[in-house]
Short mmCIF file of C-alpha atoms in Angstrom, two decimals:
data_model
loop_
_atom_site.label_atom_id
_atom_site.label_comp_id
_atom_site.label_asym_id
_atom_site.label_seq_id
_atom_site.Cartn_x
_atom_site.Cartn_y
_atom_site.Cartn_z
CA MET A 1 4.48 95.13 129.06
CA VAL A 2 5.31 92.20 131.33
CA THR A 3 6.55 93.12 134.81
CA GLY A 4 8.83 91.11 137.10
CA ILE A 5 11.21 90.16 134.25
CA ASP A 6 14.26 92.06 133.14
CA GLU A 7 13.77 93.91 129.87
CA GLU A 8 16.63 92.05 128.20
CA TRP A 9 15.07 88.73 129.12
CA GLN A 10 11.67 89.92 127.98
CA ARG A 11 13.01 90.40 124.46
CA ILE A 12 14.11 86.74 124.46
CA VAL A 13 11.62 84.89 126.64
CA ILE A 14 8.40 86.41 125.34
CA PRO A 15 8.95 85.62 121.61
CA ILE A 16 10.23 82.10 122.36
CA GLY A 17 7.33 81.48 124.74
CA ALA A 18 4.84 82.71 122.14
CA VAL A 19 6.29 80.38 119.48
CA LEU A 20 6.31 77.36 121.82
CA ALA A 21 2.78 78.07 123.00
CA SER A 22 1.55 78.32 119.41
CA TRP A 23 3.17 75.01 118.47
CA ILE A 24 1.69 73.28 121.51
CA LEU A 25 -1.71 74.66 120.58
CA HIS A 26 -1.17 73.51 116.98
CA THR A 27 -0.30 69.98 118.10
CA ILE A 28 -3.34 69.69 120.32
CA ILE A 29 -5.76 71.07 117.72
CA PHE A 30 -4.57 68.87 114.86
CA PHE A 31 -4.35 65.76 117.04
CA PHE A 32 -8.03 65.96 117.85
CA ALA A 33 -8.85 67.03 114.28
CA LYS A 34 -7.06 63.99 112.86
CA VAL A 35 -8.85 61.65 115.29
CA ALA A 36 -12.22 63.17 114.41
CA ALA A 37 -11.53 62.97 110.65
CA ALA A 38 -10.55 59.31 110.90
CA LYS A 39 -14.00 58.43 112.29
CA THR A 40 -15.86 59.78 109.27
CA PRO A 41 -16.32 57.81 106.01
CA TRP A 42 -15.48 60.79 103.80
CA PRO A 43 -11.90 61.40 102.63
CA PHE A 44 -12.42 65.17 102.36
CA ASP A 45 -11.90 65.92 106.07
CA ASP A 46 -8.75 63.79 106.12
CA ASP A 47 -7.40 65.79 103.19
CA LEU A 48 -8.40 69.03 104.89
CA VAL A 49 -6.43 68.15 108.02
CA SER A 50 -3.44 67.00 105.94
CA PHE A 51 -3.29 70.08 103.73
CA SER A 52 -3.87 72.51 106.62
CA LYS A 53 -1.36 71.10 109.11
CA TRP A 54 1.89 72.61 107.89
CA PRO A 55 0.55 76.01 106.77
CA TRP A 56 -0.88 76.53 110.25
CA PHE A 57 2.40 75.29 111.73
CA CYS A 58 4.01 78.32 110.05
CA LEU A 59 1.09 80.70 110.51
CA LEU A 60 0.41 80.34 114.27
CA PRO A 61 3.91 81.32 115.49
CA VAL A 62 3.85 84.48 113.34
CA ILE A 63 0.45 85.45 114.73
CA ALA A 64 1.66 84.72 118.28
CA ILE A 65 4.73 86.94 117.87
CA LEU A 66 2.67 89.78 116.41
CA ILE A 67 0.35 89.56 119.43
CA ALA A 68 3.26 89.49 121.91
CA MET A 69 5.34 92.26 120.33
CA PRO A 70 3.42 95.21 121.87
CA ARG A 71 4.16 93.75 125.32
CA ILE A 72 7.93 93.93 124.77
CA ASN A 73 9.76 97.14 125.68
CA ILE A 74 11.85 97.84 122.60
CA ASP A 75 12.89 100.90 120.59
CA PRO A 76 10.08 102.22 118.32
CA ASN A 77 12.27 102.14 115.20
CA VAL A 78 13.28 98.54 115.91
CA TYR A 79 9.64 97.70 116.61
CA THR A 80 8.60 99.14 113.23
CA ASP A 81 11.19 97.07 111.37
CA LEU A 82 10.32 93.90 113.28
CA HIS A 83 6.63 94.47 112.72
CA ARG A 84 7.22 94.92 109.00
CA GLY A 85 9.32 91.76 108.85
CA MET A 86 6.69 89.73 110.71
CA SER A 87 4.03 91.15 108.38
CA VAL A 88 6.02 89.83 105.42
CA LEU A 89 6.22 86.39 107.05
CA LEU A 90 2.50 86.54 107.74
CA ILE A 91 1.77 87.26 104.06
CA ILE A 92 4.00 84.36 102.99
CA ALA A 93 2.29 82.00 105.45
CA ILE A 94 -1.16 83.07 104.24
CA GLY A 95 -0.05 82.50 100.61
CA TYR A 96 1.23 79.05 101.59
CA TYR A 97 -2.11 78.24 103.17
CA ALA A 98 -4.03 79.54 100.14
CA GLY A 99 -1.88 77.43 97.80
CA ASN A 100 -2.56 74.33 99.87
CA MET A 101 -6.28 75.02 99.73
CA VAL A 102 -6.01 75.13 95.93
CA ARG A 103 -4.23 71.77 96.07
CA LEU A 104 -6.98 70.42 98.30
CA ALA A 105 -9.68 71.49 95.83
CA ALA A 106 -7.76 69.98 92.91
CA THR A 107 -7.22 66.71 94.78
CA VAL A 108 -10.90 66.38 95.63
CA LEU A 109 -11.95 67.09 92.05
CA LEU A 110 -9.37 64.75 90.52
CA ARG A 111 -10.49 61.93 92.79
CA THR A 112 -13.91 61.96 91.14
CA HIS A 113 -12.46 61.38 87.65
CA ASN A 114 -10.58 58.14 87.05
CA VAL A 115 -8.28 58.23 84.02
CA ASP A 116 -7.58 54.49 84.28
CA SER A 117 -11.07 53.56 83.11
CA GLU A 118 -11.82 52.17 79.63
CA ASN A 119 -13.57 55.30 78.31
CA ASN A 120 -11.62 58.05 80.04
CA LEU A 121 -12.20 61.00 77.70
CA THR A 122 -14.28 62.95 80.25
CA ALA A 123 -11.77 62.20 82.99
CA ARG A 124 -8.85 63.41 80.85
CA ILE A 125 -10.70 66.61 80.02
CA ALA A 126 -11.32 67.22 83.73
CA HIS A 127 -7.72 66.43 84.66
CA THR A 128 -6.38 68.80 82.01
CA GLN A 129 -8.59 71.68 83.07
CA ILE A 130 -7.97 71.14 86.78
CA GLN A 131 -4.20 71.03 86.31
CA VAL A 132 -4.16 74.19 84.21
CA PHE A 133 -6.45 76.17 86.51
CA LYS A 134 -4.50 74.99 89.55
CA ARG A 135 -1.30 76.44 88.13
CA LEU A 136 -3.07 79.66 87.16
CA CYS A 137 -4.30 79.99 90.75
CA TYR A 138 -0.77 79.43 91.98
CA GLY A 139 0.37 82.26 89.75
CA PHE A 140 -2.36 84.63 90.97
CA ILE A 141 -1.59 83.83 94.61
CA ALA A 142 2.12 84.45 94.05
CA ILE A 143 1.46 87.79 92.31
CA ILE A 144 -0.92 88.96 95.04
CA CYS A 145 1.48 87.95 97.80
CA ALA A 146 4.40 89.63 96.07
CA ALA A 147 2.38 92.84 95.64
CA CYS A 148 1.34 92.82 99.30
CA ILE A 149 4.94 92.29 100.40
CA VAL A 150 6.22 95.11 98.22
CA PHE A 151 3.62 97.56 99.43
CA THR A 152 4.47 96.96 103.08
CA PHE A 153 7.48 99.20 102.43
CA PRO A 154 6.79 102.97 102.19
CA THR A 155 9.19 103.52 99.30
CA ALA A 156 7.20 101.09 97.20
CA TRP A 157 4.30 103.55 97.08
CA GLN A 158 6.57 106.16 95.53
CA ILE A 159 7.89 103.67 93.00
CA GLY A 160 4.32 102.65 92.15
CA ALA A 161 3.28 106.26 91.58
CA SER A 162 6.21 106.85 89.22
CA LEU A 163 5.41 103.66 87.33
CA LEU A 164 1.81 104.76 86.88
CA ALA A 165 3.05 108.07 85.47
CA SER A 166 5.07 106.23 82.80
CA ALA A 167 2.67 103.32 82.36
CA GLY A 168 2.48 103.67 78.58
CA VAL A 169 6.22 103.40 77.91
CA MET A 170 6.76 100.76 80.59
CA GLY A 171 3.81 98.76 79.28
CA ILE A 172 5.32 98.64 75.79
CA ILE A 173 8.75 97.66 77.11
CA LEU A 174 7.41 94.97 79.41
CA GLY A 175 5.06 93.70 76.70
CA ILE A 176 7.93 93.20 74.25
CA ALA A 177 10.22 91.65 76.87
CA ALA A 178 7.60 89.30 78.30
CA LYS A 179 5.90 88.36 75.02
CA PRO A 180 6.96 84.65 75.02
CA MET A 181 5.97 84.23 78.66
CA VAL A 182 2.63 85.94 78.23
CA GLU A 183 1.94 84.04 75.01
CA ASN A 184 2.60 80.66 76.63
CA SER A 185 0.62 81.59 79.74
CA LEU A 186 -2.40 82.57 77.67
CA SER A 187 -1.96 79.39 75.63
CA SER A 188 -2.30 77.26 78.76
CA PHE A 189 -5.57 79.03 79.57
CA ILE A 190 -6.84 78.54 76.00
CA ILE A 191 -5.85 74.86 76.10
CA ALA A 192 -7.97 74.41 79.24
CA ILE A 193 -10.98 75.94 77.44
CA THR A 194 -10.67 74.62 73.87
CA ARG A 195 -8.96 71.30 74.74
CA PRO A 196 -6.93 70.64 71.57
CA VAL A 197 -4.70 68.36 73.62
CA LEU A 198 -5.38 66.61 76.93
CA LEU A 199 -3.41 64.71 79.51
CA ASP A 200 -2.60 61.16 78.38
CA ASP A 201 -3.43 62.00 74.75
CA GLU A 202 -1.40 60.09 72.17
CA VAL A 203 0.10 62.62 69.79
CA VAL A 204 2.60 62.85 66.96
CA ILE A 205 4.63 66.09 66.99
CA ASP A 206 7.44 66.60 64.47
CA GLY A 207 7.26 62.91 63.59
CA GLU A 208 7.69 61.83 67.23
CA TYR A 209 4.98 59.64 68.75
CA GLY A 210 4.26 59.83 72.47
CA ARG A 211 1.79 60.47 75.29
CA VAL A 212 1.12 63.85 76.88
CA GLU A 213 2.56 63.36 80.34
CA ALA A 214 2.08 66.86 81.77
CA ILE A 215 0.70 70.24 80.77
CA GLN A 216 2.63 72.99 82.54
CA SER A 217 1.94 76.71 82.48
CA MET A 218 4.59 77.29 79.78
CA PHE A 219 5.04 73.93 78.01
CA ILE A 220 3.79 70.39 77.70
CA VAL A 221 5.81 67.23 78.32
CA VAL A 222 5.44 64.37 75.83
CA ARG A 223 6.76 60.95 76.80
CA THR A 224 7.91 59.05 73.69
CA TRP A 225 7.69 55.30 73.21
CA ASP A 226 11.37 54.90 74.14
CA ALA A 227 10.96 56.85 77.42
CA ARG A 228 12.38 60.15 76.13
CA ARG A 229 10.71 63.43 77.07
CA LEU A 230 9.86 66.11 74.51
CA ILE A 231 9.40 69.62 75.88
CA ILE A 232 6.99 71.49 73.58
CA PRO A 233 6.23 75.21 74.20
CA LEU A 234 2.51 75.78 74.45
CA SER A 235 2.59 78.45 71.75
CA ARG A 236 3.56 75.75 69.21
CA ILE A 237 0.29 73.92 69.84
CA PHE A 238 -1.53 76.81 68.15
CA SER A 239 1.10 77.80 65.60
CA SER A 240 1.86 74.40 64.02
CA THR A 241 0.11 71.20 63.03
CA PHE A 242 0.30 68.01 65.05
CA GLU A 243 -1.57 64.70 65.16
CA ASN A 244 -3.80 63.79 68.09
CA TRP A 245 -4.67 60.10 67.91
CA SER A 246 -7.04 60.15 70.90
CA ARG A 247 -8.83 63.47 70.46
CA ARG A 248 -12.37 62.08 70.75
CA SER A 249 -11.78 58.40 71.34
CA PRO A 250 -8.70 56.20 71.78
CA TRP A 251 -10.15 53.65 69.32
CA LYS A 252 -7.95 53.30 66.24
CA ILE A 253 -7.61 51.30 63.03
CA GLY A 254 -4.18 49.82 62.38
CA THR A 255 -2.87 49.46 58.83
CA ALA A 256 -0.21 47.08 57.52
CA PHE A 257 1.00 46.84 53.90
CA LEU A 258 2.68 43.84 52.28
CA TYR A 259 3.96 43.39 48.71
CA LEU A 260 3.41 39.92 47.24
CA ASP A 261 3.84 38.12 43.95
CA PRO A 262 0.76 38.29 41.65
CA SER A 263 0.57 34.49 41.59
CA VAL A 264 -0.34 34.38 45.30
CA PRO A 265 -4.04 33.49 45.78
CA VAL A 266 -5.47 36.64 47.38
CA ALA A 267 -8.63 34.90 48.58
CA GLU A 268 -6.58 32.36 50.54
CA VAL A 269 -4.39 35.14 51.98
CA ARG A 270 -7.57 36.88 53.13
CA ALA A 271 -8.75 33.66 54.77
CA LEU A 272 -5.37 33.27 56.46
CA PHE A 273 -5.69 36.81 57.80
CA ASN A 274 -9.25 36.43 59.08
CA ASP A 275 -9.12 32.85 60.38
CA HIS A 276 -5.59 32.48 61.73
CA VAL A 277 -3.85 35.83 62.21
CA LEU A 278 -6.49 37.94 63.97
CA PRO A 279 -7.77 35.22 66.36
CA THR A 280 -4.20 34.69 67.62
CA SER A 281 -3.56 38.38 68.38
CA GLY A 282 -3.98 37.87 72.13
CA GLY A 283 -6.83 40.34 72.55
CA LEU A 284 -5.19 43.16 70.56
CA TRP A 285 -7.93 43.01 67.91
CA ASP A 286 -11.27 44.27 69.25
CA GLY A 287 -13.34 42.45 66.61
CA LYS A 288 -14.87 45.55 65.01
CA VAL A 289 -12.90 46.12 61.78
CA ALA A 290 -10.99 43.59 59.67
CA ASN A 291 -10.21 43.92 55.97
CA CYS A 292 -7.75 42.57 53.44
CA ALA A 293 -7.68 44.08 49.95
CA VAL A 294 -5.33 44.62 46.99
CA THR A 295 -4.93 48.39 46.92
CA ASP A 296 -2.30 48.83 44.20
CA VAL A 297 0.02 47.14 41.74
CA THR A 298 3.55 48.53 41.67
CA THR A 299 5.52 49.27 38.52
CA ASP A 300 7.57 46.12 39.22
CA GLY A 301 4.41 44.01 39.13
CA TRP A 302 4.04 43.36 42.87
CA LEU A 303 0.64 43.38 44.52
CA GLN A 304 0.21 45.89 47.33
CA ILE A 305 -2.07 44.23 49.88
CA ARG A 306 -3.49 46.31 52.72
CA PHE A 307 -4.52 44.70 56.01
CA LEU A 308 -6.86 46.68 58.30
CA ALA A 309 -7.69 45.79 61.90
CA SER A 310 -9.09 47.87 64.75
CA ALA A 311 -7.85 48.12 68.34
CA LYS A 312 -8.99 49.81 71.52
CA ASP A 313 -6.17 52.41 71.56
CA PRO A 314 -3.16 53.48 69.46
CA SER A 315 -0.70 51.44 71.52
CA ALA A 316 -2.68 48.25 70.98
CA ALA A 317 -3.05 49.17 67.28
CA PHE A 318 0.74 49.42 66.90
CA ASP A 319 1.27 46.01 68.51
CA LEU A 320 -1.51 44.57 66.35
CA ARG A 321 0.13 45.86 63.16
CA CYS A 322 3.40 44.17 64.16
CA HIS A 323 1.52 40.94 64.87
CA ILE A 324 -0.22 41.05 61.47
CA ARG A 325 3.03 41.52 59.55
CA GLU A 326 4.78 38.73 61.46
CA LYS A 327 2.03 36.13 61.18
CA VAL A 328 1.02 36.87 57.58
CA ILE A 329 4.62 36.63 56.36
CA GLU A 330 5.08 33.45 58.38
CA GLY A 331 1.93 31.89 56.85
CA ILE A 332 2.82 32.93 53.30
CA SER A 333 6.36 31.60 53.60
CA LYS A 334 4.96 28.18 54.59
CA ARG A 335 2.11 27.97 52.05
CA TRP A 336 3.34 30.03 49.09
CA PRO A 337 7.09 30.67 49.49
CA PHE A 338 7.26 31.96 45.93
CA GLY A 339 4.96 34.83 46.84
CA LEU A 340 7.38 36.82 49.00
CA CYS A 341 9.36 39.64 47.43
CA ARG A 342 12.85 38.63 46.44
CA SER A 343 15.26 39.50 43.64
CA ARG A 344 15.54 36.74 41.05
CA VAL A 345 17.73 36.33 37.94
CA GLN A 346 16.75 33.48 35.63
CA VAL A 347 19.09 32.74 32.69
CA THR A 348 17.76 30.39 29.98
CA GLY A 349 19.80 28.91 27.09
CA ASP A 350 23.15 30.29 28.25
CA PRO A 351 25.50 29.89 25.24
CA TRP A 352 28.57 30.34 27.42
CA PRO A 353 29.08 27.33 29.68
CA ALA A 354 31.46 28.27 32.45
CA SER A 355 33.26 24.93 32.24
CA MET A 356 34.21 25.35 28.55
CA GLU A 357 37.87 26.29 28.21
CA ARG A 358 40.29 26.43 25.30
CA THR A 359 42.36 23.31 24.88
CA ASP A 360 44.74 24.54 22.17
CA SER A 361 47.90 26.52 22.61
CA GLY A 362 46.10 29.80 22.34
CA LYS A 363 46.84 30.31 18.61
CA ASP A 364 44.51 29.80 15.68
CA THR A 365 45.42 28.39 12.29
CA LYS A 366 46.09 31.81 10.81
CA ASP A 367 48.97 32.49 13.18
CA HIS A 368 47.13 35.28 14.81
CA ILE A 369 48.49 36.82 17.93
CA ALA A 370 48.31 34.34 20.76
CA ALA A 371 45.64 34.92 23.36
CA PRO A 372 45.85 33.74 26.95
CA LYS A 373 44.02 30.58 27.89
CA GLU A 374 40.83 31.50 29.67
CA PRO A 375 37.18 30.45 29.56
CA LEU A 376 35.44 31.26 26.32
CA ARG A 377 32.78 33.28 28.06
CA ASN A 378 35.41 35.98 28.62
CA MET A 379 36.69 36.01 25.02
CA PRO A 380 34.76 38.24 22.57
CA LEU A 381 34.22 36.97 19.04
CA SER A 382 35.85 38.89 16.24
CA VAL A 383 33.67 40.49 13.59
CA ALA A 384 32.41 37.93 11.08
CA ARG A 385 33.94 38.14 7.63
CA PRO A 386 31.60 38.85 4.68
CA LEU A 387 30.54 35.94 2.55
CA SER A 388 32.64 35.32 -0.52
CA GLU A 389 31.13 35.61 -3.96
CA GLU A 390 31.30 31.86 -4.45
CA THR A 391 29.42 31.16 -1.29
CA SER A 392 25.73 31.62 -1.10
CA LEU A 393 23.36 31.34 1.79
CA GLY A 394 21.70 28.40 0.19
CA SER A 395 24.92 26.40 -0.08
CA SER A 396 26.36 27.36 3.26
CA GLU A 397 26.10 24.77 5.94
CA ILE A 398 25.48 26.50 9.25
CA PRO A 399 26.51 24.25 12.09
CA PRO A 400 24.38 24.24 15.20
CA PRO A 401 25.64 26.39 18.07
CA ARG A 402 26.94 23.40 19.97
CA ASP A 403 29.14 22.28 17.00
CA TYR A 404 30.28 25.85 16.48
CA PHE A 405 31.54 26.27 20.01
CA ARG A 406 33.11 22.83 19.94
CA GLY A 407 34.99 23.89 16.82
CA LEU A 408 36.23 27.02 18.51
CA ALA A 409 37.39 25.06 21.51
CA SER A 410 39.32 22.54 19.37
CA GLY A 411 40.82 25.19 17.09
CA GLU A 412 39.09 24.01 13.92
CA LEU A 413 37.24 27.34 13.59
CA ASP A 414 38.60 30.83 14.07
CA GLY A 415 36.72 33.68 15.73
CA GLY A 416 34.97 34.55 12.44
CA GLY A 417 33.52 31.08 11.99
CA HIS A 418 36.04 29.95 9.27
CA THR A 419 38.06 26.76 9.04
CA GLY A 420 41.71 26.70 8.55
CA ASP A 421 41.40 26.45 4.72
CA GLY A 422 39.29 29.63 4.48
CA GLY A 423 35.91 27.92 4.26
CA HIS A 424 33.04 29.59 6.06
CA HIS A 425 31.03 27.63 8.54
CA GLY A 426 29.74 30.46 10.72
CA PHE A 427 26.37 32.11 11.05
#
């Protein structure tokens, strides 16, 4: 107990003085620590000072108050409550410091593995495992701190004893209620060990292509090509099928299909592909795989030509496929424009010229019902009459189609191919 100061002032001055003294001590210690760390060539001591500064800024005042509390003349019941409250703050500060030490370890380990390198498979494995274990450590620290805080209260011991007595029933209830959370948490641990998917992997999930941007304790974040984010629960990684395009290596073969006319010279198309298309890809093609082959003939008679080319990663392979399609179609349209797929209708020997129209009044010589004047192509012919007994095929003069249609247009023949006097001059 401090003498010479009123008890009321002691309760105010002593705690404030302890806090100020601890902060002054903190400032002095970390000033010299920062200066000393800056003189060394290693980044570890700089990180140690940086990650320790703020936890100790919270931890030293709590320790100072706990040391000064016995010297303050206060009621025992109030002292017990204050001591318990400061103990809770001390546990929180220690948990904060422990979490920052985990961050420090993860930062140091991640610095030794560069994911921006050309062959970054080992680095991505390390990053994935470090991120997962870092979050697991955060969870353990939080659980331990929460348990320590709870058990600073006397009633918590009684609650704990009753829970142990009914551990079987409570375990079943909690297991059912927390099944998704436990399943995803265990999945994150299994992912860190088995590594079915890693950070920066290029995957296809439910038909969506993207890169694994983050692996959290409950889900993974996939960034799609159009900057959307897919949130995938970790349990789905083990319960469904997905494509991992960079599981062992980012190297990939791109495939492009084109359908061309059979008259296109395939050998010259192959030369166009190898000599002009791939060399102008701007470094997308890595020079390892290149192939052009006819892989199928469709039922419509088109040739299915497959173009293969390799690239260093799936993103470059996608751009290379687009380049192949664009340049091959451009080259074919210049050299063999007939070879591109298009719908054609070719009519030969059309017996119905569109310009032929009726020039009569619309009536034939038999006084049939008048028909409106319109092009002959829209007027159906009537059924041909049978040959008469006097007429034989040998004696019948069959006019050529041009004379026949001219006769129809002038009115000399009716729809059955007969003249006005009943003679037959049709087919």
